[in-house]
PDB file of C-alpha atoms in Angstrom:
ATOM      1  CA  MET A  10      -9.200  -0.413 -34.195  1.00 77.00           C
ATOM      2  CA  SER A  11      -7.145  -3.678 -33.310  1.00 91.00           C
ATOM      3  CA  TYR A  12      -4.350  -2.646 -31.085  1.00 96.00           C
ATOM      4  CA  ASN A  13      -0.783  -4.603 -30.246  1.00 97.00           C
ATOM      5  CA  ILE A  14      -1.317  -5.059 -26.656  1.00 98.00           C
ATOM      6  CA  VAL A  15       1.717  -6.132 -24.371  1.00 98.00           C
ATOM      7  CA  VAL A  16       1.592  -6.312 -20.570  1.00 98.00           C
ATOM      8  CA  LEU A  17       4.870  -6.378 -18.733  1.00 98.00           C
ATOM      9  CA  ASP A  18       4.525  -7.313 -15.291  1.00 98.00           C
ATOM     10  CA  GLY A  19       0.979  -8.883 -15.003  1.00 98.00           C
ATOM     11  CA  ILE A  20       1.318 -11.079 -11.886  1.00 97.00           C
ATOM     12  CA  TYR A  21       1.037  -8.527  -9.597  1.00 97.00           C
ATOM     13  CA  ALA A  22      -2.405  -7.777 -10.348  1.00 97.00           C
ATOM     14  CA  ASN A  23      -3.563 -10.902 -11.684  1.00 97.00           C
ATOM     15  CA  PRO A  24      -1.429 -14.076 -10.341  1.00 97.00           C
ATOM     16  CA  GLY A  25      -3.622 -15.998 -12.067  1.00 96.00           C
ATOM     17  CA  ASP A  26      -7.321 -16.267 -10.353  1.00 97.00           C
ATOM     18  CA  LEU A  27      -8.463 -13.886 -12.507  1.00 97.00           C
ATOM     19  CA  SER A  28      -8.288 -13.465 -16.504  1.00 97.00           C
ATOM     20  CA  TRP A  29      -7.019 -10.862 -19.260  1.00 98.00           C
ATOM     21  CA  GLU A  30      -9.401 -12.760 -21.982  1.00 97.00           C
ATOM     22  CA  PRO A  31     -11.423  -9.560 -22.170  1.00 97.00           C
ATOM     23  CA  LEU A  32      -8.250  -7.633 -23.583  1.00 97.00           C
ATOM     24  CA  ASN A  33      -8.649  -9.942 -26.626  1.00 97.00           C
ATOM     25  CA  GLU A  34     -11.621  -8.065 -27.612  1.00 96.00           C
ATOM     26  CA  TYR A  35      -9.228  -4.989 -28.329  1.00 96.00           C
ATOM     27  CA  GLY A  36      -6.115  -6.491 -30.632  1.00 96.00           C
ATOM     28  CA  ASP A  37      -3.218  -9.194 -30.347  1.00 97.00           C
ATOM     29  CA  VAL A  38      -1.981  -9.549 -26.831  1.00 98.00           C
ATOM     30  CA  THR A  39       0.471 -10.772 -25.077  1.00 98.00           C
ATOM     31  CA  ILE A  40       1.071 -11.218 -21.331  1.00 98.00           C
ATOM     32  CA  TYR A  41       4.626 -11.281 -19.277  1.00 98.00           C
ATOM     33  CA  GLU A  42       4.514 -12.465 -15.912  1.00 98.00           C
ATOM     34  CA  ARG A  43       7.620 -10.283 -14.844  1.00 98.00           C
ATOM     35  CA  THR A  44       9.708  -8.062 -17.129  1.00 98.00           C
ATOM     36  CA  SER A  45      13.597  -7.252 -15.939  1.00 97.00           C
ATOM     37  CA  PRO A  46      14.535  -3.948 -17.369  1.00 97.00           C
ATOM     38  CA  ASP A  47      17.270  -5.189 -19.796  1.00 97.00           C
ATOM     39  CA  GLN A  48      14.099  -7.057 -21.354  1.00 98.00           C
ATOM     40  CA  VAL A  49      11.446  -4.350 -21.233  1.00 98.00           C
ATOM     41  CA  LEU A  50      12.670  -2.745 -24.609  1.00 98.00           C
ATOM     42  CA  GLU A  51      12.752  -6.124 -26.617  1.00 98.00           C
ATOM     43  CA  ARG A  52       9.201  -6.900 -25.299  1.00 98.00           C
ATOM     44  CA  ALA A  53       7.294  -3.345 -25.849  1.00 98.00           C
ATOM     45  CA  ALA A  54       9.051  -2.890 -29.478  1.00 97.00           C
ATOM     46  CA  ASN A  55       5.852  -3.470 -31.268  1.00 96.00           C
ATOM     47  CA  ALA A  56       3.264  -2.228 -28.698  1.00 98.00           C
ATOM     48  CA  ASP A  57       0.681   0.206 -29.277  1.00 97.00           C
ATOM     49  CA  ILE A  58      -0.751  -0.384 -25.703  1.00 98.00           C
ATOM     50  CA  LEU A  59       1.495  -1.449 -22.635  1.00 98.00           C
ATOM     51  CA  ILE A  60      -0.294  -2.265 -19.384  1.00 98.00           C
ATOM     52  CA  ILE A  61       2.472  -2.208 -16.567  1.00 98.00           C
ATOM     53  CA  ASN A  62       2.450  -1.958 -13.058  1.00 97.00           C
ATOM     54  CA  LYS A  63       6.065  -0.839 -11.791  1.00 95.00           C
ATOM     55  CA  ILE A  64       8.279  -0.891 -14.795  1.00 97.00           C
ATOM     56  CA  LYS A  65      10.041   1.843 -15.171  1.00 97.00           C
ATOM     57  CA  LEU A  66       9.488   4.062 -18.149  1.00 98.00           C
ATOM     58  CA  GLY A  67      11.216   7.522 -19.413  1.00 98.00           C
ATOM     59  CA  ALA A  68      12.677   9.361 -22.138  1.00 97.00           C
ATOM     60  CA  ALA A  69      15.402   6.465 -22.844  1.00 97.00           C
ATOM     61  CA  GLU A  70      12.354   3.995 -23.508  1.00 98.00           C
ATOM     62  CA  PHE A  71       9.742   5.990 -25.413  1.00 98.00           C
ATOM     63  CA  GLU A  72      12.463   7.292 -27.713  1.00 97.00           C
ATOM     64  CA  LYS A  73      12.643   3.355 -28.767  1.00 98.00           C
ATOM     65  CA  LEU A  74       9.099   2.740 -28.594  1.00 98.00           C
ATOM     66  CA  PRO A  75       7.858   4.586 -31.527  1.00 96.00           C
ATOM     67  CA  ASN A  76       4.592   2.525 -31.920  1.00 96.00           C
ATOM     68  CA  LEU A  77       3.299   3.422 -28.391  1.00 98.00           C
ATOM     69  CA  GLN A  78       0.465   5.239 -27.768  1.00 97.00           C
ATOM     70  CA  LEU A  79      -0.820   4.373 -24.396  1.00 98.00           C
ATOM     71  CA  VAL A  80       0.706   3.594 -20.927  1.00 98.00           C
ATOM     72  CA  ILE A  81      -1.901   2.128 -18.270  1.00 98.00           C
ATOM     73  CA  ILE A  82      -0.215   2.060 -15.287  1.00 98.00           C
ATOM     74  CA  SER A  83      -2.192  -1.063 -13.153  1.00 97.00           C
ATOM     75  CA  ALA A  84      -1.888   0.913  -9.767  1.00 95.00           C
ATOM     76  CA  THR A  85      -2.756   4.647  -8.517  1.00 91.00           C
ATOM     77  CA  GLY A  86       0.535   5.946  -8.352  1.00 88.00           C
ATOM     78  CA  MET A  87       2.799   6.817 -11.248  1.00 92.00           C
ATOM     79  CA  ASP A  88       5.819   8.037 -10.155  1.00 88.00           C
ATOM     80  CA  ASN A  89       7.376   5.218 -11.972  1.00 95.00           C
ATOM     81  CA  VAL A  90       6.576   6.792 -15.464  1.00 97.00           C
ATOM     82  CA  ASP A  91       8.025  10.214 -16.620  1.00 97.00           C
ATOM     83  CA  LEU A  92       4.854  12.152 -17.563  1.00 97.00           C
ATOM     84  CA  ASP A  93       6.555  14.897 -18.782  1.00 98.00           C
ATOM     85  CA  ALA A  94       8.700  12.402 -21.320  1.00 98.00           C
ATOM     86  CA  ALA A  95       5.245  10.474 -22.356  1.00 98.00           C
ATOM     87  CA  LYS A  96       3.630  13.814 -23.370  1.00 97.00           C
ATOM     88  CA  LYS A  97       6.748  14.965 -25.247  1.00 97.00           C
ATOM     89  CA  TYR A  98       6.717  11.871 -27.412  1.00 97.00           C
ATOM     90  CA  ASP A  99       2.975  12.117 -27.636  1.00 97.00           C
ATOM     91  CA  ILE A 100       2.118   9.169 -25.326  1.00 98.00           C
ATOM     92  CA  SER A 101      -1.413   9.265 -22.924  1.00 97.00           C
ATOM     93  CA  VAL A 102      -0.570   7.782 -19.396  1.00 98.00           C
ATOM     94  CA  LYS A 103      -3.589   6.413 -17.148  1.00 98.00           C
ATOM     95  CA  ASN A 104      -3.686   4.949 -14.181  1.00 97.00           C
ATOM     96  CA  VAL A 105      -6.402   3.368 -11.771  1.00 97.00           C
ATOM     97  CA  SER A 106      -7.456   4.846  -8.522  1.00 93.00           C
ATOM     98  CA  GLY A 107     -10.482   3.704  -5.980  1.00 93.00           C
ATOM     99  CA  TYR A 108      -9.776  -0.385  -6.753  1.00 97.00           C
ATOM    100  CA  SER A 109      -8.448  -1.020  -3.125  1.00 97.00           C
ATOM    101  CA  THR A 110      -9.875   0.903  -0.289  1.00 97.00           C
ATOM    102  CA  GLN A 111     -11.780  -1.381   1.235  1.00 97.00           C
ATOM    103  CA  SER A 112      -8.878  -3.771   0.848  1.00 98.00           C
ATOM    104  CA  VAL A 113      -6.529  -1.501   2.737  1.00 98.00           C
ATOM    105  CA  ALA A 114      -8.900  -0.522   5.261  1.00 98.00           C
ATOM    106  CA  GLN A 115      -9.200  -4.707   5.981  1.00 98.00           C
ATOM    107  CA  HIS A 116      -5.095  -4.948   5.983  1.00 98.00           C
ATOM    108  CA  VAL A 117      -4.817  -2.052   8.690  1.00 98.00           C
ATOM    109  CA  PHE A 118      -7.263  -3.611  11.063  1.00 98.00           C
ATOM    110  CA  SER A 119      -5.869  -7.132  10.528  1.00 98.00           C
ATOM    111  CA  MET A 120      -2.270  -5.647  11.550  1.00 98.00           C
ATOM    112  CA  ILE A 121      -3.867  -3.524  14.624  1.00 98.00           C
ATOM    113  CA  LEU A 122      -5.492  -7.152  15.527  1.00 98.00           C
ATOM    114  CA  THR A 123      -2.442  -9.288  15.085  1.00 97.00           C
ATOM    115  CA  LEU A 124      -0.761  -6.746  17.113  1.00 97.00           C
ATOM    116  CA  TYR A 125      -3.396  -6.305  19.829  1.00 97.00           C
ATOM    117  CA  ASN A 126      -4.788  -9.945  20.314  1.00 97.00           C
ATOM    118  CA  GLN A 127      -1.998 -12.133  19.436  1.00 95.00           C
ATOM    119  CA  VAL A 128      -3.797 -14.580  18.040  1.00 95.00           C
ATOM    120  CA  GLU A 129      -1.072 -16.346  16.313  1.00 94.00           C
ATOM    121  CA  ALA A 130       1.164 -16.227  19.499  1.00 94.00           C
ATOM    122  CA  HIS A 131      -1.662 -17.828  21.922  1.00 96.00           C
ATOM    123  CA  ASP A 132      -2.628 -20.365  19.195  1.00 96.00           C
ATOM    124  CA  GLN A 133       1.328 -21.616  19.297  1.00 96.00           C
ATOM    125  CA  SER A 134       1.051 -21.751  23.135  1.00 96.00           C
ATOM    126  CA  VAL A 135      -1.801 -23.795  23.068  1.00 96.00           C
ATOM    127  CA  LYS A 136      -0.283 -26.291  20.735  1.00 96.00           C
ATOM    128  CA  ASN A 137       2.918 -26.132  22.773  1.00 95.00           C
ATOM    129  CA  GLY A 138       0.832 -27.885  25.193  1.00 95.00           C
ATOM    130  CA  GLU A 139       0.827 -24.697  27.663  1.00 95.00           C
ATOM    131  CA  TRP A 140      -2.702 -24.890  28.190  1.00 95.00           C
ATOM    132  CA  ASN A 141      -2.619 -28.200  29.735  1.00 91.00           C
ATOM    133  CA  SER A 142       0.107 -26.650  32.200  1.00 89.00           C
ATOM    134  CA  ASP A 143      -1.796 -25.858  35.101  1.00 88.00           C
ATOM    135  CA  LYS A 144      -3.067 -22.520  33.603  1.00 90.00           C
ATOM    136  CA  GLY A 145      -7.021 -23.080  34.150  1.00 92.00           C
ATOM    137  CA  PHE A 146      -9.558 -22.808  31.523  1.00 95.00           C
ATOM    138  CA  SER A 147      -8.057 -19.350  30.532  1.00 96.00           C
ATOM    139  CA  TYR A 148      -4.796 -17.418  30.405  1.00 95.00           C
ATOM    140  CA  LEU A 149      -3.157 -14.656  28.912  1.00 96.00           C
ATOM    141  CA  LEU A 150       0.652 -13.911  27.367  1.00 94.00           C
ATOM    142  CA  SER A 151       0.122 -10.584  27.880  1.00 92.00           C
ATOM    143  CA  THR A 152      -2.710  -8.247  27.900  1.00 93.00           C
ATOM    144  CA  ILE A 153      -4.936  -7.530  25.134  1.00 95.00           C
ATOM    145  CA  PRO A 154      -5.886  -4.051  24.542  1.00 95.00           C
ATOM    146  CA  GLU A 155      -9.651  -3.384  23.689  1.00 97.00           C
ATOM    147  CA  LEU A 156      -9.806  -1.203  20.381  1.00 98.00           C
ATOM    148  CA  SER A 157     -13.292   0.897  22.242  1.00 97.00           C
ATOM    149  CA  SER A 158     -11.283   2.203  24.354  1.00 95.00           C
ATOM    150  CA  LYS A 159      -8.249   3.184  22.403  1.00 98.00           C
ATOM    151  CA  THR A 160      -7.675   6.735  19.799  1.00 98.00           C
ATOM    152  CA  ILE A 161      -6.573   5.985  16.608  1.00 98.00           C
ATOM    153  CA  THR A 162      -4.516   9.149  14.395  1.00 98.00           C
ATOM    154  CA  VAL A 163      -5.433   8.895  10.747  1.00 98.00           C
ATOM    155  CA  VAL A 164      -3.058  10.790   8.699  1.00 98.00           C
ATOM    156  CA  GLY A 165      -4.476  11.501   5.435  1.00 97.00           C
ATOM    157  CA  TYR A 166      -7.964  11.502   4.620  1.00 96.00           C
ATOM    158  CA  GLY A 167      -8.371  10.380   1.287  1.00 93.00           C
ATOM    159  CA  GLN A 168     -10.894   7.754  -0.184  1.00 94.00           C
ATOM    160  CA  ILE A 169      -8.604   5.104   2.273  1.00 96.00           C
ATOM    161  CA  GLY A 170      -8.385   7.123   5.204  1.00 97.00           C
ATOM    162  CA  SER A 171     -12.011   8.075   5.429  1.00 96.00           C
ATOM    163  CA  GLU A 172     -12.666   4.202   5.292  1.00 97.00           C
ATOM    164  CA  VAL A 173      -9.875   3.472   7.927  1.00 98.00           C
ATOM    165  CA  ALA A 174     -11.945   6.114  10.012  1.00 98.00           C
ATOM    166  CA  LYS A 175     -15.015   4.764   9.419  1.00 97.00           C
ATOM    167  CA  VAL A 176     -14.262   1.553  10.509  1.00 98.00           C
ATOM    168  CA  SER A 177     -12.568   3.068  13.465  1.00 98.00           C
ATOM    169  CA  LYS A 178     -15.153   4.642  14.639  1.00 97.00           C
ATOM    170  CA  ALA A 179     -17.496   1.097  14.273  1.00 98.00           C
ATOM    171  CA  PHE A 180     -15.191  -0.322  16.723  1.00 98.00           C
ATOM    172  CA  GLY A 181     -15.985   2.680  19.249  1.00 98.00           C
ATOM    173  CA  MET A 182     -12.791   4.199  18.832  1.00 98.00           C
ATOM    174  CA  GLU A 183     -12.126   8.012  18.914  1.00 98.00           C
ATOM    175  CA  VAL A 184     -10.697   8.784  15.915  1.00 98.00           C
ATOM    176  CA  LEU A 185      -8.192  12.047  14.953  1.00 98.00           C
ATOM    177  CA  ILE A 186      -7.896  13.300  11.470  1.00 98.00           C
ATOM    178  CA  VAL A 187      -4.331  14.651  10.039  1.00 97.00           C
ATOM    179  CA  SER A 188      -5.453  16.234   6.160  1.00 95.00           C
ATOM    180  CA  ASN A 189      -3.864  18.971   4.830  1.00 87.00           C
ATOM    181  CA  HIS A 190      -7.085  19.385   2.619  1.00 85.00           C
ATOM    182  CA  SER A 191     -10.194  18.963   5.200  1.00 78.00           C
ATOM    183  CA  LYS A 192     -10.975  22.154   7.006  1.00 75.00           C
ATOM    184  CA  HIS A 193     -13.572  21.052   9.335  1.00 78.00           C
ATOM    185  CA  LEU A 194     -14.877  17.672   9.902  1.00 86.00           C
ATOM    186  CA  ASP A 195     -18.376  16.820  11.516  1.00 86.00           C
ATOM    187  CA  ASP A 196     -17.173  13.612  12.404  1.00 90.00           C
ATOM    188  CA  TYR A 197     -14.091  13.292  13.584  1.00 95.00           C
ATOM    189  CA  GLU A 198     -11.614  15.595  15.025  1.00 96.00           C
ATOM    190  CA  LEU A 199      -9.087  17.682  12.710  1.00 96.00           C
ATOM    191  CA  VAL A 200      -5.626  17.905  14.393  1.00 97.00           C
ATOM    192  CA  SER A 201      -1.722  18.599  13.381  1.00 97.00           C
ATOM    193  CA  LEU A 202       0.542  15.809  12.671  1.00 98.00           C
ATOM    194  CA  GLU A 203       2.426  16.661  15.788  1.00 98.00           C
ATOM    195  CA  GLU A 204      -0.942  16.220  17.940  1.00 98.00           C
ATOM    196  CA  GLY A 205      -2.251  13.279  15.991  1.00 98.00           C
ATOM    197  CA  PHE A 206       1.327  11.321  16.939  1.00 98.00           C
ATOM    198  CA  LYS A 207       1.387  12.641  20.457  1.00 98.00           C
ATOM    199  CA  ARG A 208      -2.498  11.277  20.875  1.00 98.00           C
ATOM    200  CA  GLY A 209      -3.084   8.247  18.736  1.00 98.00           C
ATOM    201  CA  ASP A 210      -2.631   4.956  20.560  1.00 98.00           C
ATOM    202  CA  ILE A 211      -2.834   3.871  16.966  1.00 98.00           C
ATOM    203  CA  VAL A 212      -1.137   6.131  13.992  1.00 98.00           C
ATOM    204  CA  SER A 213      -2.047   4.711  10.361  1.00 98.00           C
ATOM    205  CA  LEU A 214      -0.347   6.406   7.711  1.00 98.00           C
ATOM    206  CA  HIS A 215      -2.614   7.188   4.256  1.00 97.00           C
ATOM    207  CA  TRP A 216      -0.468  10.171   2.760  1.00 95.00           C
ATOM    208  CA  PRO A 217       0.852   9.695  -0.778  1.00 91.00           C
ATOM    209  CA  MET A 218       4.416  10.369  -1.271  1.00 90.00           C
ATOM    210  CA  THR A 219       5.851  13.528  -2.202  1.00 90.00           C
ATOM    211  CA  PRO A 220       9.074  14.977  -1.702  1.00 92.00           C
ATOM    212  CA  GLU A 221       8.296  17.237   0.983  1.00 95.00           C
ATOM    213  CA  ARG A 222       7.181  13.754   3.207  1.00 96.00           C
ATOM    214  CA  GLU A 223      10.252  11.874   2.462  1.00 97.00           C
ATOM    215  CA  GLY A 224      11.404  10.665   5.886  1.00 98.00           C
ATOM    216  CA  LEU A 225       8.827  12.771   7.741  1.00 97.00           C
ATOM    217  CA  ILE A 226       8.202  10.492   9.891  1.00 98.00           C
ATOM    218  CA  ASN A 227      11.461  10.613  11.729  1.00 98.00           C
ATOM    219  CA  LYS A 228      13.034  10.272  15.166  1.00 98.00           C
ATOM    220  CA  LYS A 229      11.541  13.640  17.058  1.00 97.00           C
ATOM    221  CA  LEU A 230       8.404  12.871  16.050  1.00 98.00           C
ATOM    222  CA  LEU A 231       8.421   9.140  16.895  1.00 98.00           C
ATOM    223  CA  ARG A 232       9.515  10.397  19.998  1.00 98.00           C
ATOM    224  CA  THR A 233       6.325  12.317  20.746  1.00 98.00           C
ATOM    225  CA  MET A 234       4.426   9.033  20.675  1.00 98.00           C
ATOM    226  CA  LYS A 235       2.979   7.285  23.573  1.00 98.00           C
ATOM    227  CA  PRO A 236       5.355   4.057  24.673  1.00 98.00           C
ATOM    228  CA  SER A 237       2.200   1.801  24.063  1.00 98.00           C
ATOM    229  CA  ALA A 238       1.499   3.523  21.094  1.00 98.00           C
ATOM    230  CA  ILE A 239       1.580   1.364  17.556  1.00 98.00           C
ATOM    231  CA  LEU A 240       2.592   2.636  13.966  1.00 98.00           C
ATOM    232  CA  ILE A 241       0.862   1.317  10.757  1.00 98.00           C
ATOM    233  CA  ASN A 242       1.774   2.154   7.200  1.00 98.00           C
ATOM    234  CA  THR A 243       0.135   0.831   4.294  1.00 98.00           C
ATOM    235  CA  ALA A 244       0.781   4.223   1.941  1.00 96.00           C
ATOM    236  CA  ARG A 245       3.975   4.617   0.751  1.00 95.00           C
ATOM    237  CA  GLY A 246       7.766   3.223   2.500  1.00 97.00           C
ATOM    238  CA  GLY A 247       9.529   6.697   2.071  1.00 97.00           C
ATOM    239  CA  LEU A 248       7.298   8.467   4.331  1.00 98.00           C
ATOM    240  CA  ILE A 249       9.291   6.914   7.398  1.00 98.00           C
ATOM    241  CA  ASN A 250      12.975   7.316   8.276  1.00 98.00           C
ATOM    242  CA  GLU A 251      13.524   3.183   8.848  1.00 98.00           C
ATOM    243  CA  SER A 252      16.582   4.010  10.581  1.00 98.00           C
ATOM    244  CA  ASP A 253      14.818   6.264  13.064  1.00 98.00           C
ATOM    245  CA  LEU A 254      11.663   3.888  13.171  1.00 98.00           C
ATOM    246  CA  THR A 255      14.356   0.901  14.044  1.00 98.00           C
ATOM    247  CA  ASP A 256      15.900   2.426  17.196  1.00 98.00           C
ATOM    248  CA  ALA A 257      12.606   3.467  18.440  1.00 98.00           C
ATOM    249  CA  LEU A 258      11.487  -0.290  18.308  1.00 98.00           C
ATOM    250  CA  LYS A 259      14.647  -1.193  19.633  1.00 98.00           C
ATOM    251  CA  ASP A 260      14.637   1.222  22.666  1.00 97.00           C
ATOM    252  CA  LYS A 261      10.986   0.943  23.451  1.00 97.00           C
ATOM    253  CA  THR A 262       9.985   4.739  22.322  1.00 98.00           C
ATOM    254  CA  ILE A 263       7.023   3.027  20.849  1.00 98.00           C
ATOM    255  CA  ALA A 264       5.436  -0.669  21.588  1.00 98.00           C
ATOM    256  CA  ALA A 265       5.093  -1.700  18.221  1.00 98.00           C
ATOM    257  CA  ALA A 266       4.721  -1.338  14.060  1.00 98.00           C
ATOM    258  CA  ALA A 267       3.180  -2.654  10.999  1.00 98.00           C
ATOM    259  CA  LEU A 268       4.808  -2.150   7.749  1.00 98.00           C
ATOM    260  CA  ASP A 269       3.128  -3.443   4.128  1.00 98.00           C
ATOM    261  CA  VAL A 270       5.354  -0.980   2.587  1.00 98.00           C
ATOM    262  CA  MET A 271       9.041  -0.379   2.848  1.00 98.00           C
ATOM    263  CA  ILE A 272      11.793   2.532   1.208  1.00 97.00           C
ATOM    264  CA  ASN A 273      13.033  -0.715  -1.161  1.00 97.00           C
ATOM    265  CA  GLU A 274      10.693  -3.460  -2.424  1.00 96.00           C
ATOM    266  CA  PRO A 275      11.781  -6.134  -1.591  1.00 95.00           C
ATOM    267  CA  PRO A 276      14.018  -4.960   1.233  1.00 97.00           C
ATOM    268  CA  VAL A 277      17.255  -6.729   2.097  1.00 97.00           C
ATOM    269  CA  THR A 278      16.944  -9.883   4.025  1.00 95.00           C
ATOM    270  CA  ASN A 279      18.984  -8.805   6.965  1.00 97.00           C
ATOM    271  CA  HIS A 280      17.080  -5.431   6.948  1.00 98.00           C
ATOM    272  CA  PRO A 281      17.232  -4.076  10.607  1.00 98.00           C
ATOM    273  CA  LEU A 282      13.328  -3.667  10.933  1.00 98.00           C
ATOM    274  CA  LEU A 283      13.042  -7.727  10.045  1.00 98.00           C
ATOM    275  CA  MET A 284      14.976  -8.455  12.735  1.00 97.00           C
ATOM    276  CA  LEU A 285      12.447  -6.814  15.304  1.00 98.00           C
ATOM    277  CA  SER A 286       9.943  -9.185  17.385  1.00 95.00           C
ATOM    278  CA  ASN A 287       7.577  -6.093  17.568  1.00 97.00           C
ATOM    279  CA  CYS A 288       7.857  -4.978  13.768  1.00 98.00           C
ATOM    280  CA  ILE A 289       5.200  -6.660  11.738  1.00 97.00           C
ATOM    281  CA  VAL A 290       6.108  -6.523   7.570  1.00 98.00           C
ATOM    282  CA  THR A 291       3.992  -7.721   4.881  1.00 98.00           C
ATOM    283  CA  PRO A 292       4.837  -8.087   1.249  1.00 98.00           C
ATOM    284  CA  HIS A 293       2.641  -4.864   0.027  1.00 97.00           C
ATOM    285  CA  ILE A 294       0.161  -6.858  -0.348  1.00 97.00           C
ATOM    286  CA  ALA A 295      -2.777  -4.032   1.462  1.00 98.00           C
ATOM    287  CA  TRP A 296      -4.440  -3.470  -1.929  1.00 97.00           C
ATOM    288  CA  ALA A 297      -4.392  -7.274  -3.471  1.00 97.00           C
ATOM    289  CA  SER A 298      -7.795  -8.848  -1.981  1.00 98.00           C
ATOM    290  CA  SER A 299      -9.164 -10.656  -4.802  1.00 97.00           C
ATOM    291  CA  LYS A 300     -12.123  -8.146  -5.403  1.00 98.00           C
ATOM    292  CA  ALA A 301      -9.744  -5.139  -5.478  1.00 98.00           C
ATOM    293  CA  ARG A 302      -7.701  -6.607  -8.312  1.00 98.00           C
ATOM    294  CA  SER A 303     -10.956  -7.592  -9.716  1.00 98.00           C
ATOM    295  CA  ILE A 304     -11.917  -3.885 -10.044  1.00 98.00           C
ATOM    296  CA  LEU A 305      -8.289  -2.804 -10.949  1.00 98.00           C
ATOM    297  CA  LEU A 306      -8.550  -5.210 -14.127  1.00 98.00           C
ATOM    298  CA  LYS A 307     -11.917  -3.972 -15.310  1.00 98.00           C
ATOM    299  CA  LYS A 308     -10.590  -0.046 -15.225  1.00 98.00           C
ATOM    300  CA  VAL A 309      -7.677  -1.001 -16.582  1.00 98.00           C
ATOM    301  CA  PHE A 310      -9.626  -2.575 -19.521  1.00 98.00           C
ATOM    302  CA  ASP A 311     -12.374  -0.005 -19.542  1.00 97.00           C
ATOM    303  CA  HIS A 312      -8.949   2.757 -20.189  1.00 97.00           C
ATOM    304  CA  VAL A 313      -8.388  -0.156 -23.895  1.00 97.00           C
ATOM    305  CA  ALA A 314     -11.760   0.306 -24.728  1.00 96.00           C
ATOM    306  CA  ASN A 315     -12.075   4.008 -24.411  1.00 95.00           C
ATOM    307  CA  PHE A 316      -8.797   4.814 -25.859  1.00 94.00           C
ATOM    308  CA  LYS A 317      -9.163   7.227 -29.187  1.00 81.00           C
ATOM    309  CA  THR A 318      -6.077   6.531 -31.173  1.00 70.00           C
ATOM    310  CA  ARG A 319      -3.899   9.512 -32.254  1.00 58.00           C
TER     311      ARG A 319
END
């Protein structure tokens, strides 16, 4: 069976270092790096299969795309597609999971070590000539904590959370787990969200976004944290009340935060969190190692290969 396959925002899964070529086996392929909302219907008009990442699709689009049979989301989250509307129009929707576990865990620790070891600050200090200004053979800009003496609270114990816990244990850290599903863990201590925030030197968020979790990380919870604690978010921006986090960082309620996700992506350039020296922000890249994206594309191709036309 030959399909008309259209990729609407392919630059995220493949910015140019990988190949879409395997798709050619299954039909005619058109690839767009980015597609604006007002271009979706025109570009998808003849598609049997749409491959998207963050493009929003709902009843208004499905009604005008009579050929569409399959939507493949090249990501795990499916909140950008109206699944009820897809079912109504007999359109299958597939996502991809389990491709970025190691990539996200690696990014979590890159953030932790950036904050703890301050490699960039010390590098800049040396290049500014400070090592040659009577500081001796070694000097510190500020105290460097050691991970082996710290407690990390991992919020969410799915594939990524469990990988972060495993890496944390390898560093010799005490690991606390917040999980709504696990009842008992042999290797780690299971705690409530409140206890995890109170005891953690580092709190790393790995919960999926649900309506009841919107803004759950708020002023009340942040105030229970240690003044020396740091908050890491590689999950979903909506978990955090960004105004409350801004206040907590400004008044030193907590020491620092490192965010790979925000409520609005991209955020406005003058977003208060971007103005703070104790807040690191990266552009939603924790998932995007080359290996993770290779696995992602392979799973997208598998969805096409395994699709049975209606």
